[in-house]
Amino acid sequence: MSSAKKETTIVAFCCIYCAYAAADLAGSMRLQYPSNIRILRTPCTGRLEVEYFMKAFEDGADGVIVAGCEEGSCHFKEGNLVAKRRVNYAKKLLAEAGLESDRLRMVNVSAASARKLVDYLKEMAATIEKLGPSPLHTVKQLARQESKS
Amino acid sequence: MIVAERKTIPELIDILQGHKNVLVLGCGTCVTVCLAGGEREVSIIASALRIASRTQNLDFKVSELTIERQCDNIFIEQAAEAIDKSDAVLSLGCGAGVQAIAERYPRKPVYAGLNTKFLGILEERGIWTEKCAACGACVLHEYGGICPVTRCAKHMLNGPCGGSKEDRCEVNPDRPCAWQLIYQRLKSIGQLQKLEQVTMPKNWGPSLSGGPRTIIRDDHRI
C-alpha cells in the first residue's frame, strides 16, 4: 500500500466563449496553473445540469469549478446566470449528502482574463488541498486497496 | 397538475434506514413537469443518495428508473424487474403513485421521496401555485373562473372578508385577495350581477371529509 499523498483531481467546466479561451491564453502567456486541474470545454455554462456536478463527484472528482462569462456578457444572454443558480442548488444538495459544499464553485471570467482564471484555479486547488481528498474517493480507494490485499 | 417537492437527503436517508438495495423510481407525468420526480430528478436524487451512502458509510446501493406513470398498472408493469431486484422502492411519484406501487407490490417496502403539495399550475419558470383544492363540487362557474375555495385563505363564498388591504390578502400580503380577482374578472366579462346572488353554504359532502372518493363509470367498464 502506497503511503504517497493522493493526487486530487479538480474538474473545471469552462465555457468556450470565455474561460476556455482564457485557459488557452494562459498557455500562450506561459502562466502556470495546478496540474490537477482537468479542463472540460462546454458550449455555455448554462448547458451544465445539476447531475453533471453530482456525477463528477460520484466518479471521483475532489473539486469542481464552473467558469463562465462575466455576468451580463454571456454569449447566450443568461446561460451563466442559469449556471449560477444550478451550482447553488447542487452545493445545497452536496451539503445535504454530507460533502463539503466548498468543493463546488462558480467563477466568472472574460476571454481576456487569463491571469484571473489562473488565480481562481489556484484558489480552488488551495481549497481542495485544505479540504483534502473527497471522502467519496477515499472510500473508493480504500475499497480498491482492500480488494487487492 | 399535481405539484410536489422533494424531501431532503437527510430525511430520505432516515426513511431508507436498514435497506441495502434501493430503487429510486420516477414518474414521467405531473412530477416531471413540476421538476420534482422526473428522470432528471431521479438521476440527481439517486446521485445524492449514493454520495451520502459513501460519505456516511451507509453501504446501500441505489438504482434508478423512471416510468411514464406510476398511478397506472400498465406502466407499473414496466418497473417489475427493477422492483423485484431491489429491497425497497423510493418513489418520486405523487402520493397516488406511491400508493399504486405499494398496492401492486404488497411485500415490498415503498416509500415516498416527495411531499405532494397541491393541484396547481406553472405560474412562471420555477414557480408553481395552487389553483384547485379538489373539493368535489366545482363552483368556478359562479366566480368568473377564480376559485374562492382554494385561493381565498378563508374560503369565503360571499364576498371578501373585509381584512384585505389594497387588493392584498390579509393572511399573507404576498398574495392577491382572491375576491379582488373575482370582482375584476366578473367585471371584465360583464357578469358582476352574479355577485348579487347569495351563495348558500357549500356542500362539503363530495369533498375528502367523507373519506377517499371513488368515481365509477359503467360506460367504460369491461
mmCIF file of C-alpha atoms in Angstrom:
data_model
loop_
_atom_site.group_PDB
_atom_site.id
_atom_site.type_symbol
_atom_site.label_atom_id
_atom_site.label_comp_id
_atom_site.label_asym_id
_atom_site.label_seq_id
_atom_site.Cartn_x
_atom_site.Cartn_y
_atom_site.Cartn_z
ATOM 1 C CA MET A 1 0.000 0.000 0.000
ATOM 2 C CA SER A 2 1.447 3.308 -1.050
ATOM 3 C CA SER A 3 1.818 6.000 1.595
ATOM 4 C CA ALA A 4 2.304 8.687 -1.059
ATOM 5 C CA LYS A 5 -0.018 11.656 -0.787
ATOM 6 C CA LYS A 6 -3.011 11.174 -3.035
ATOM 7 C CA GLU A 7 -3.168 13.475 -6.021
ATOM 8 C CA THR A 8 -6.510 15.268 -6.064
ATOM 9 C CA THR A 9 -8.476 15.957 -9.224
ATOM 10 C CA ILE A 10 -10.369 19.143 -9.943
ATOM 11 C CA VAL A 11 -12.755 19.248 -12.874
ATOM 12 C CA ALA A 12 -13.041 22.683 -14.467
ATOM 13 C CA PHE A 13 -16.088 23.154 -16.682
ATOM 14 C CA CYS A 14 -15.035 26.051 -18.917
ATOM 15 C CA CYS A 15 -17.329 27.932 -21.251
ATOM 16 C CA ILE A 16 -15.897 28.015 -24.779
ATOM 17 C CA TYR A 17 -16.657 31.746 -25.149
ATOM 18 C CA CYS A 18 -14.672 32.903 -22.119
ATOM 19 C CA ALA A 19 -12.927 30.638 -19.601
ATOM 20 C CA TYR A 20 -11.799 28.076 -22.165
ATOM 21 C CA ALA A 21 -10.323 30.860 -24.295
ATOM 22 C CA ALA A 22 -8.775 32.344 -21.138
ATOM 23 C CA ALA A 23 -7.209 28.970 -20.319
ATOM 24 C CA ASP A 24 -5.837 28.849 -23.863
ATOM 25 C CA LEU A 25 -4.462 32.358 -23.441
ATOM 26 C CA ALA A 26 -2.909 31.339 -20.115
ATOM 27 C CA GLY A 27 -0.956 28.713 -22.055
ATOM 28 C CA SER A 28 0.202 31.244 -24.639
ATOM 29 C CA MET A 29 1.241 33.591 -21.822
ATOM 30 C CA ARG A 30 3.143 30.759 -20.119
ATOM 31 C CA LEU A 31 1.042 31.182 -16.989
ATOM 32 C CA GLN A 32 1.011 28.050 -14.902
ATOM 33 C CA TYR A 33 -1.950 26.593 -13.089
ATOM 34 C CA PRO A 34 -2.072 23.488 -10.861
ATOM 35 C CA SER A 35 -1.544 20.237 -12.725
ATOM 36 C CA ASN A 36 -4.517 18.520 -11.085
ATOM 37 C CA ILE A 37 -6.997 20.758 -12.916
ATOM 38 C CA ARG A 38 -8.800 18.928 -15.722
ATOM 39 C CA ILE A 39 -10.385 21.373 -18.128
ATOM 40 C CA LEU A 40 -13.607 20.387 -19.885
ATOM 41 C CA ARG A 41 -14.923 22.596 -22.647
ATOM 42 C CA THR A 42 -18.627 23.387 -22.572
ATOM 43 C CA PRO A 43 -20.680 25.308 -25.149
ATOM 44 C CA CYS A 44 -22.024 27.536 -22.332
ATOM 45 C CA THR A 45 -22.143 27.058 -18.562
ATOM 46 C CA GLY A 46 -25.930 27.240 -18.933
ATOM 47 C CA ARG A 47 -25.685 23.855 -20.653
ATOM 48 C CA LEU A 48 -24.482 22.253 -17.421
ATOM 49 C CA GLU A 49 -27.105 20.387 -15.430
ATOM 50 C CA VAL A 50 -27.054 19.701 -11.694
ATOM 51 C CA GLU A 51 -26.462 15.997 -12.352
ATOM 52 C CA TYR A 52 -23.188 16.793 -14.176
ATOM 53 C CA PHE A 53 -21.755 18.140 -10.933
ATOM 54 C CA MET A 54 -23.155 15.249 -8.894
ATOM 55 C CA LYS A 55 -21.765 12.655 -11.323
ATOM 56 C CA ALA A 56 -18.368 14.355 -11.361
ATOM 57 C CA PHE A 57 -18.130 13.933 -7.583
ATOM 58 C CA GLU A 58 -19.536 10.409 -7.731
ATOM 59 C CA ASP A 59 -16.916 9.468 -10.314
ATOM 60 C CA GLY A 60 -14.029 10.688 -8.193
ATOM 61 C CA ALA A 61 -13.577 14.437 -8.617
ATOM 62 C CA ASP A 62 -12.321 16.113 -5.443
ATOM 63 C CA GLY A 63 -13.457 19.515 -6.596
ATOM 64 C CA VAL A 64 -15.476 21.031 -9.417
ATOM 65 C CA ILE A 65 -15.109 24.578 -10.669
ATOM 66 C CA VAL A 66 -17.509 26.096 -13.165
ATOM 67 C CA ALA A 67 -16.055 29.004 -15.108
ATOM 68 C CA GLY A 68 -18.483 31.081 -17.122
ATOM 69 C CA CYS A 69 -18.615 34.512 -18.723
ATOM 70 C CA GLU A 70 -18.814 37.624 -16.608
ATOM 71 C CA GLU A 71 -22.355 38.413 -15.550
ATOM 72 C CA GLY A 72 -24.064 40.440 -18.244
ATOM 73 C CA SER A 73 -21.803 39.234 -21.052
ATOM 74 C CA CYS A 74 -22.947 35.658 -21.647
ATOM 75 C CA HIS A 75 -22.909 34.770 -25.340
ATOM 76 C CA PHE A 76 -26.389 33.274 -24.842
ATOM 77 C CA LYS A 77 -27.510 36.220 -22.676
ATOM 78 C CA GLU A 78 -28.125 34.431 -19.390
ATOM 79 C CA GLY A 79 -26.581 30.968 -19.511
ATOM 80 C CA ASN A 80 -24.088 31.911 -16.802
ATOM 81 C CA LEU A 81 -26.907 33.138 -14.538
ATOM 82 C CA VAL A 82 -28.725 29.831 -15.004
ATOM 83 C CA ALA A 83 -25.474 28.015 -14.179
ATOM 84 C CA LYS A 84 -25.044 30.098 -11.024
ATOM 85 C CA ARG A 85 -28.465 29.009 -9.739
ATOM 86 C CA ARG A 86 -27.771 25.373 -10.617
ATOM 87 C CA VAL A 87 -24.395 25.467 -8.887
ATOM 88 C CA ASN A 88 -26.047 26.917 -5.773
ATOM 89 C CA TYR A 89 -28.674 24.156 -5.825
ATOM 90 C CA ALA A 90 -26.014 21.457 -6.280
ATOM 91 C CA LYS A 91 -23.989 22.934 -3.392
ATOM 92 C CA LYS A 92 -27.066 22.615 -1.182
ATOM 93 C CA LEU A 93 -27.628 19.014 -2.277
ATOM 94 C CA LEU A 94 -23.976 18.100 -1.722
ATOM 95 C CA ALA A 95 -24.105 19.579 1.779
ATOM 96 C CA GLU A 96 -27.264 17.555 2.495
ATOM 97 C CA ALA A 97 -25.441 14.433 1.300
ATOM 98 C CA GLY A 98 -22.517 15.146 3.629
ATOM 99 C CA LEU A 99 -19.972 16.556 1.178
ATOM 100 C CA GLU A 100 -18.368 19.980 1.760
ATOM 101 C CA SER A 101 -20.145 22.481 -0.488
ATOM 102 C CA ASP A 102 -16.874 24.406 -0.986
ATOM 103 C CA ARG A 103 -15.785 21.588 -3.267
ATOM 104 C CA LEU A 104 -18.040 23.149 -5.909
ATOM 105 C CA ARG A 105 -17.610 26.733 -7.003
ATOM 106 C CA MET A 106 -18.631 29.015 -9.833
ATOM 107 C CA VAL A 107 -16.439 31.850 -11.114
ATOM 108 C CA ASN A 108 -16.842 34.396 -13.883
ATOM 109 C CA VAL A 109 -14.037 35.429 -16.217
ATOM 110 C CA SER A 110 -13.707 37.024 -19.640
ATOM 111 C CA ALA A 111 -11.782 35.512 -22.559
ATOM 112 C CA ALA A 112 -9.010 38.039 -21.934
ATOM 113 C CA SER A 113 -8.699 37.297 -18.205
ATOM 114 C CA ALA A 114 -6.088 34.539 -18.305
ATOM 115 C CA ARG A 115 -4.430 35.766 -15.136
ATOM 116 C CA LYS A 116 -7.746 35.991 -13.294
ATOM 117 C CA LEU A 117 -8.671 32.445 -14.358
ATOM 118 C CA VAL A 118 -5.311 31.118 -13.216
ATOM 119 C CA ASP A 119 -5.791 32.844 -9.846
ATOM 120 C CA TYR A 120 -9.237 31.223 -9.489
ATOM 121 C CA LEU A 121 -7.828 27.816 -10.393
ATOM 122 C CA LYS A 122 -5.015 28.224 -7.865
ATOM 123 C CA GLU A 123 -7.534 29.314 -5.216
ATOM 124 C CA MET A 124 -9.657 26.245 -5.972
ATOM 125 C CA ALA A 125 -6.617 23.955 -5.773
ATOM 126 C CA ALA A 126 -5.721 25.505 -2.409
ATOM 127 C CA THR A 127 -9.283 24.994 -1.135
ATOM 128 C CA ILE A 128 -9.225 21.338 -2.163
ATOM 129 C CA GLU A 129 -5.788 20.829 -0.660
ATOM 130 C CA LYS A 130 -7.127 22.265 2.602
ATOM 131 C CA LEU A 131 -10.253 20.061 2.483
ATOM 132 C CA GLY A 132 -8.231 17.013 1.450
ATOM 133 C CA PRO A 133 -9.286 14.289 -1.000
ATOM 134 C CA SER A 134 -13.012 13.770 -1.392
ATOM 135 C CA PRO A 135 -14.330 11.315 1.196
ATOM 136 C CA LEU A 136 -16.038 9.511 -1.683
ATOM 137 C CA HIS A 137 -12.766 8.995 -3.399
ATOM 138 C CA THR A 138 -11.123 7.839 -0.181
ATOM 139 C CA VAL A 139 -13.783 5.211 0.426
ATOM 140 C CA LYS A 140 -13.460 4.040 -3.191
ATOM 141 C CA GLN A 141 -9.662 3.901 -2.910
ATOM 142 C CA LEU A 142 -9.815 2.035 0.383
ATOM 143 C CA ALA A 143 -12.259 -0.473 -1.075
ATOM 144 C CA ARG A 144 -9.951 -0.986 -4.041
ATOM 145 C CA GLN A 145 -6.912 -1.378 -1.806
ATOM 146 C CA GLU A 146 -8.796 -3.792 0.435
ATOM 147 C CA SER A 147 -9.892 -5.915 -2.508
ATOM 148 C CA LYS A 148 -6.286 -6.056 -3.732
ATOM 149 C CA SER A 149 -4.835 -7.090 -0.363
ATOM 150 C CA MET B 1 -51.235 19.048 -12.452
ATOM 151 C CA ILE B 2 -50.145 17.585 -9.145
ATOM 152 C CA VAL B 3 -47.313 19.628 -7.680
ATOM 153 C CA ALA B 4 -44.770 18.083 -5.333
ATOM 154 C CA GLU B 5 -41.462 18.933 -3.727
ATOM 155 C CA ARG B 6 -38.543 16.698 -2.852
ATOM 156 C CA LYS B 7 -37.762 15.643 0.684
ATOM 157 C CA THR B 8 -34.278 16.497 1.915
ATOM 158 C CA ILE B 9 -31.473 13.958 1.618
ATOM 159 C CA PRO B 10 -31.167 13.508 5.428
ATOM 160 C CA GLU B 11 -34.923 12.795 5.539
ATOM 161 C CA LEU B 12 -34.553 10.217 2.773
ATOM 162 C CA ILE B 13 -31.560 8.608 4.477
ATOM 163 C CA ASP B 14 -33.639 8.299 7.628
ATOM 164 C CA ILE B 15 -36.570 6.776 5.694
ATOM 165 C CA LEU B 16 -34.319 4.267 3.904
ATOM 166 C CA GLN B 17 -32.506 3.077 7.010
ATOM 167 C CA GLY B 18 -31.861 -0.648 7.041
ATOM 168 C CA HIS B 19 -32.183 -1.170 3.274
ATOM 169 C CA LYS B 20 -29.219 -2.173 1.153
ATOM 170 C CA ASN B 21 -30.571 -2.014 -2.352
ATOM 171 C CA VAL B 22 -32.877 0.869 -3.128
ATOM 172 C CA LEU B 23 -34.662 1.657 -6.372
ATOM 173 C CA VAL B 24 -35.367 5.349 -6.946
ATOM 174 C CA LEU B 25 -38.466 5.253 -9.135
ATOM 175 C CA GLY B 26 -39.512 8.354 -11.025
ATOM 176 C CA CYS B 27 -42.784 9.233 -12.709
ATOM 177 C CA GLY B 28 -42.953 10.820 -16.152
ATOM 178 C CA THR B 29 -46.174 12.736 -15.690
ATOM 179 C CA CYS B 30 -47.096 15.570 -13.253
ATOM 180 C CA VAL B 31 -43.975 15.398 -11.072
ATOM 181 C CA THR B 32 -41.783 15.560 -14.170
ATOM 182 C CA VAL B 33 -43.460 18.796 -15.197
ATOM 183 C CA CYS B 34 -43.084 20.308 -11.715
ATOM 184 C CA LEU B 35 -39.414 19.227 -11.689
ATOM 185 C CA ALA B 36 -39.718 17.050 -8.599
ATOM 186 C CA GLY B 37 -39.744 13.417 -9.691
ATOM 187 C CA GLY B 38 -38.940 13.001 -13.382
ATOM 188 C CA GLU B 39 -35.977 11.273 -14.983
ATOM 189 C CA ARG B 40 -33.633 14.161 -14.252
ATOM 190 C CA GLU B 41 -34.641 14.454 -10.601
ATOM 191 C CA VAL B 42 -34.316 10.670 -10.219
ATOM 192 C CA SER B 43 -30.759 10.941 -11.504
ATOM 193 C CA ILE B 44 -29.950 13.842 -9.155
ATOM 194 C CA ILE B 45 -31.520 12.325 -6.037
ATOM 195 C CA ALA B 46 -30.036 8.880 -6.729
ATOM 196 C CA SER B 47 -26.651 10.527 -7.150
ATOM 197 C CA ALA B 48 -27.034 12.469 -3.889
ATOM 198 C CA LEU B 49 -28.083 9.270 -2.102
ATOM 199 C CA ARG B 50 -25.045 7.396 -3.438
ATOM 200 C CA ILE B 51 -22.809 10.248 -2.277
ATOM 201 C CA ALA B 52 -24.484 10.202 1.147
ATOM 202 C CA SER B 53 -24.137 6.434 1.311
ATOM 203 C CA ARG B 54 -20.403 6.749 0.760
ATOM 204 C CA THR B 55 -19.738 9.790 2.949
ATOM 205 C CA GLN B 56 -21.721 8.325 5.825
ATOM 206 C CA ASN B 57 -20.698 4.672 5.318
ATOM 207 C CA LEU B 58 -24.318 3.598 4.948
ATOM 208 C CA ASP B 59 -23.404 0.963 2.410
ATOM 209 C CA PHE B 60 -26.517 0.897 0.287
ATOM 210 C CA LYS B 61 -26.792 0.587 -3.473
ATOM 211 C CA VAL B 62 -29.055 2.890 -5.422
ATOM 212 C CA SER B 63 -30.505 2.137 -8.845
ATOM 213 C CA GLU B 64 -32.699 4.375 -10.990
ATOM 214 C CA LEU B 65 -35.725 4.015 -13.222
ATOM 215 C CA THR B 66 -38.453 6.330 -14.462
ATOM 216 C CA ILE B 67 -41.747 5.062 -15.825
ATOM 217 C CA GLU B 68 -44.354 7.017 -17.727
ATOM 218 C CA ARG B 69 -46.977 6.999 -14.977
ATOM 219 C CA GLN B 70 -46.845 5.474 -11.507
ATOM 220 C CA CYS B 71 -50.598 5.662 -10.935
ATOM 221 C CA ASP B 72 -51.351 3.268 -13.797
ATOM 222 C CA ASN B 73 -50.877 -0.511 -13.659
ATOM 223 C CA ILE B 74 -49.943 -0.738 -17.333
ATOM 224 C CA PHE B 75 -46.893 1.423 -16.716
ATOM 225 C CA ILE B 76 -46.091 -0.044 -13.299
ATOM 226 C CA GLU B 77 -45.536 -3.380 -15.049
ATOM 227 C CA GLN B 78 -42.529 -1.880 -16.806
ATOM 228 C CA ALA B 79 -40.832 -1.452 -13.439
ATOM 229 C CA ALA B 80 -41.453 -5.047 -12.314
ATOM 230 C CA GLU B 81 -37.938 -6.339 -12.932
ATOM 231 C CA ALA B 82 -36.217 -3.387 -11.273
ATOM 232 C CA ILE B 83 -38.595 -3.510 -8.293
ATOM 233 C CA ASP B 84 -38.001 -7.265 -7.863
ATOM 234 C CA LYS B 85 -34.241 -6.727 -7.792
ATOM 235 C CA SER B 86 -34.403 -4.043 -5.102
ATOM 236 C CA ASP B 87 -35.284 -4.464 -1.456
ATOM 237 C CA ALA B 88 -37.086 -1.118 -1.192
ATOM 238 C CA VAL B 89 -38.570 1.432 -3.571
ATOM 239 C CA LEU B 90 -38.212 5.156 -3.088
ATOM 240 C CA SER B 91 -40.975 6.535 -5.235
ATOM 241 C CA LEU B 92 -40.612 10.035 -6.624
ATOM 242 C CA GLY B 93 -44.235 9.964 -7.714
ATOM 243 C CA CYS B 94 -47.078 11.836 -6.047
ATOM 244 C CA GLY B 95 -48.930 10.265 -3.120
ATOM 245 C CA ALA B 96 -51.190 8.408 -5.554
ATOM 246 C CA GLY B 97 -48.197 6.948 -7.385
ATOM 247 C CA VAL B 98 -46.540 5.766 -4.162
ATOM 248 C CA GLN B 99 -49.748 4.001 -3.100
ATOM 249 C CA ALA B 100 -50.313 2.461 -6.533
ATOM 250 C CA ILE B 101 -46.826 0.915 -6.427
ATOM 251 C CA ALA B 102 -47.300 -0.222 -2.812
ATOM 252 C CA GLU B 103 -50.638 -1.865 -3.650
ATOM 253 C CA ARG B 104 -49.112 -3.669 -6.613
ATOM 254 C CA TYR B 105 -46.157 -4.959 -4.563
ATOM 255 C CA PRO B 106 -47.586 -5.976 -1.173
ATOM 256 C CA ARG B 107 -44.326 -7.476 0.091
ATOM 257 C CA LYS B 108 -42.046 -4.629 -0.999
ATOM 258 C CA PRO B 109 -41.474 -1.554 1.184
ATOM 259 C CA VAL B 110 -42.402 1.524 -0.859
ATOM 260 C CA TYR B 111 -41.536 4.974 0.462
ATOM 261 C CA ALA B 112 -42.452 8.485 -0.627
ATOM 262 C CA GLY B 113 -39.485 10.572 -1.716
ATOM 263 C CA LEU B 114 -41.616 13.654 -2.333
ATOM 264 C CA ASN B 115 -44.054 15.736 -0.379
ATOM 265 C CA THR B 116 -47.152 16.061 -2.557
ATOM 266 C CA LYS B 117 -48.270 19.650 -2.175
ATOM 267 C CA PHE B 118 -51.248 20.652 -4.282
ATOM 268 C CA LEU B 119 -53.057 20.835 -7.623
ATOM 269 C CA GLY B 120 -51.646 23.806 -9.386
ATOM 270 C CA ILE B 121 -50.121 25.422 -12.415
ATOM 271 C CA LEU B 122 -46.732 26.658 -13.521
ATOM 272 C CA GLU B 123 -47.053 30.387 -12.832
ATOM 273 C CA GLU B 124 -43.665 31.214 -14.325
ATOM 274 C CA ARG B 125 -40.434 29.282 -14.682
ATOM 275 C CA GLY B 126 -39.660 27.760 -11.282
ATOM 276 C CA ILE B 127 -42.857 28.996 -9.602
ATOM 277 C CA TRP B 128 -45.942 26.833 -9.090
ATOM 278 C CA THR B 129 -49.141 27.992 -7.443
ATOM 279 C CA GLU B 130 -52.147 26.175 -6.044
ATOM 280 C CA LYS B 131 -55.353 26.571 -8.020
ATOM 281 C CA CYS B 132 -57.626 23.700 -7.069
ATOM 282 C CA ALA B 133 -58.499 22.010 -3.788
ATOM 283 C CA ALA B 134 -60.283 19.071 -5.479
ATOM 284 C CA CYS B 135 -63.339 19.825 -3.310
ATOM 285 C CA GLY B 136 -65.530 17.602 -5.483
ATOM 286 C CA ALA B 137 -68.221 20.188 -6.298
ATOM 287 C CA CYS B 138 -66.767 22.852 -8.553
ATOM 288 C CA VAL B 139 -68.068 26.404 -8.164
ATOM 289 C CA LEU B 140 -65.729 28.085 -10.624
ATOM 290 C CA HIS B 141 -68.612 28.938 -12.970
ATOM 291 C CA GLU B 142 -70.064 31.232 -10.335
ATOM 292 C CA TYR B 143 -66.871 33.149 -9.662
ATOM 293 C CA GLY B 144 -65.526 34.000 -13.089
ATOM 294 C CA GLY B 145 -63.121 31.076 -13.099
ATOM 295 C CA ILE B 146 -61.320 32.066 -9.909
ATOM 296 C CA CYS B 147 -61.714 29.609 -7.065
ATOM 297 C CA PRO B 148 -62.569 31.149 -3.692
ATOM 298 C CA VAL B 149 -62.295 27.734 -2.030
ATOM 299 C CA THR B 150 -58.612 27.432 -2.954
ATOM 300 C CA ARG B 151 -57.419 30.961 -3.410
ATOM 301 C CA CYS B 152 -59.186 32.751 -0.554
ATOM 302 C CA ALA B 153 -57.388 31.931 2.693
ATOM 303 C CA LYS B 154 -60.728 31.873 4.492
ATOM 304 C CA HIS B 155 -62.666 30.066 1.702
ATOM 305 C CA MET B 156 -65.203 32.912 1.647
ATOM 306 C CA LEU B 157 -68.071 32.301 -0.800
ATOM 307 C CA ASN B 158 -69.996 35.567 -0.413
ATOM 308 C CA GLY B 159 -67.508 38.341 -0.852
ATOM 309 C CA PRO B 160 -64.237 39.363 0.770
ATOM 310 C CA CYS B 161 -63.629 39.080 4.475
ATOM 311 C CA GLY B 162 -63.027 42.786 4.985
ATOM 312 C CA GLY B 163 -59.435 42.339 6.031
ATOM 313 C CA SER B 164 -57.850 42.694 2.605
ATOM 314 C CA LYS B 165 -55.785 45.827 2.067
ATOM 315 C CA GLU B 166 -55.151 47.361 -1.333
ATOM 316 C CA ASP B 167 -56.017 44.120 -3.138
ATOM 317 C CA ARG B 168 -53.707 42.086 -0.896
ATOM 318 C CA CYS B 169 -54.785 39.148 1.264
ATOM 319 C CA GLU B 170 -54.954 39.786 4.993
ATOM 320 C CA VAL B 171 -53.476 36.396 5.829
ATOM 321 C CA ASN B 172 -50.490 36.761 3.506
ATOM 322 C CA PRO B 173 -49.858 40.171 1.896
ATOM 323 C CA ASP B 174 -47.652 38.490 -0.735
ATOM 324 C CA ARG B 175 -50.836 37.034 -2.219
ATOM 325 C CA PRO B 176 -53.576 38.928 -4.039
ATOM 326 C CA CYS B 177 -57.010 38.903 -2.400
ATOM 327 C CA ALA B 178 -58.959 36.213 -4.294
ATOM 328 C CA TRP B 179 -62.116 38.297 -4.021
ATOM 329 C CA GLN B 180 -60.440 41.279 -5.615
ATOM 330 C CA LEU B 181 -59.501 38.986 -8.514
ATOM 331 C CA ILE B 182 -63.043 37.586 -8.688
ATOM 332 C CA TYR B 183 -64.537 41.098 -8.770
ATOM 333 C CA GLN B 184 -62.164 42.275 -11.502
ATOM 334 C CA ARG B 185 -62.705 39.168 -13.561
ATOM 335 C CA LEU B 186 -66.521 39.239 -13.315
ATOM 336 C CA LYS B 187 -66.456 42.941 -14.190
ATOM 337 C CA SER B 188 -64.294 42.366 -17.254
ATOM 338 C CA ILE B 189 -66.580 39.593 -18.566
ATOM 339 C CA GLY B 190 -69.760 41.521 -17.759
ATOM 340 C CA GLN B 191 -71.070 39.146 -15.089
ATOM 341 C CA LEU B 192 -70.901 41.345 -11.984
ATOM 342 C CA GLN B 193 -74.588 40.611 -11.334
ATOM 343 C CA LYS B 194 -73.538 37.130 -10.219
ATOM 344 C CA LEU B 195 -72.247 38.684 -7.018
ATOM 345 C CA GLU B 196 -75.753 39.838 -6.133
ATOM 346 C CA GLN B 197 -76.830 36.247 -5.562
ATOM 347 C CA VAL B 198 -76.235 34.923 -2.070
ATOM 348 C CA THR B 199 -74.425 31.602 -2.149
ATOM 349 C CA MET B 200 -75.718 29.064 0.299
ATOM 350 C CA PRO B 201 -73.252 27.165 2.498
ATOM 351 C CA LYS B 202 -71.169 24.850 0.357
ATOM 352 C CA ASN B 203 -71.939 21.154 0.377
ATOM 353 C CA TRP B 204 -68.724 19.570 1.559
ATOM 354 C CA GLY B 205 -70.176 16.077 1.159
ATOM 355 C CA PRO B 206 -68.303 15.376 -2.098
ATOM 356 C CA SER B 207 -65.019 16.545 -0.518
ATOM 357 C CA LEU B 208 -62.484 14.472 1.351
ATOM 358 C CA SER B 209 -64.419 14.754 4.621
ATOM 359 C CA GLY B 210 -66.262 11.515 3.776
ATOM 360 C CA GLY B 211 -63.062 9.522 3.260
ATOM 361 C CA PRO B 212 -61.426 8.579 -0.056
ATOM 362 C CA ARG B 213 -63.621 9.193 -3.057
ATOM 363 C CA THR B 214 -64.381 6.851 -5.946
ATOM 364 C CA ILE B 215 -65.726 7.522 -9.404
ATOM 365 C CA ILE B 216 -67.358 4.645 -11.267
ATOM 366 C CA ARG B 217 -68.072 4.964 -14.986
ATOM 367 C CA ASP B 218 -70.168 1.986 -16.064
ATOM 368 C CA ASP B 219 -69.886 3.049 -19.709
ATOM 369 C CA HIS B 220 -66.147 2.471 -19.534
ATOM 370 C CA ARG B 221 -66.072 -0.707 -17.502
ATOM 371 C CA ILE B 222 -65.326 -4.036 -19.089
#
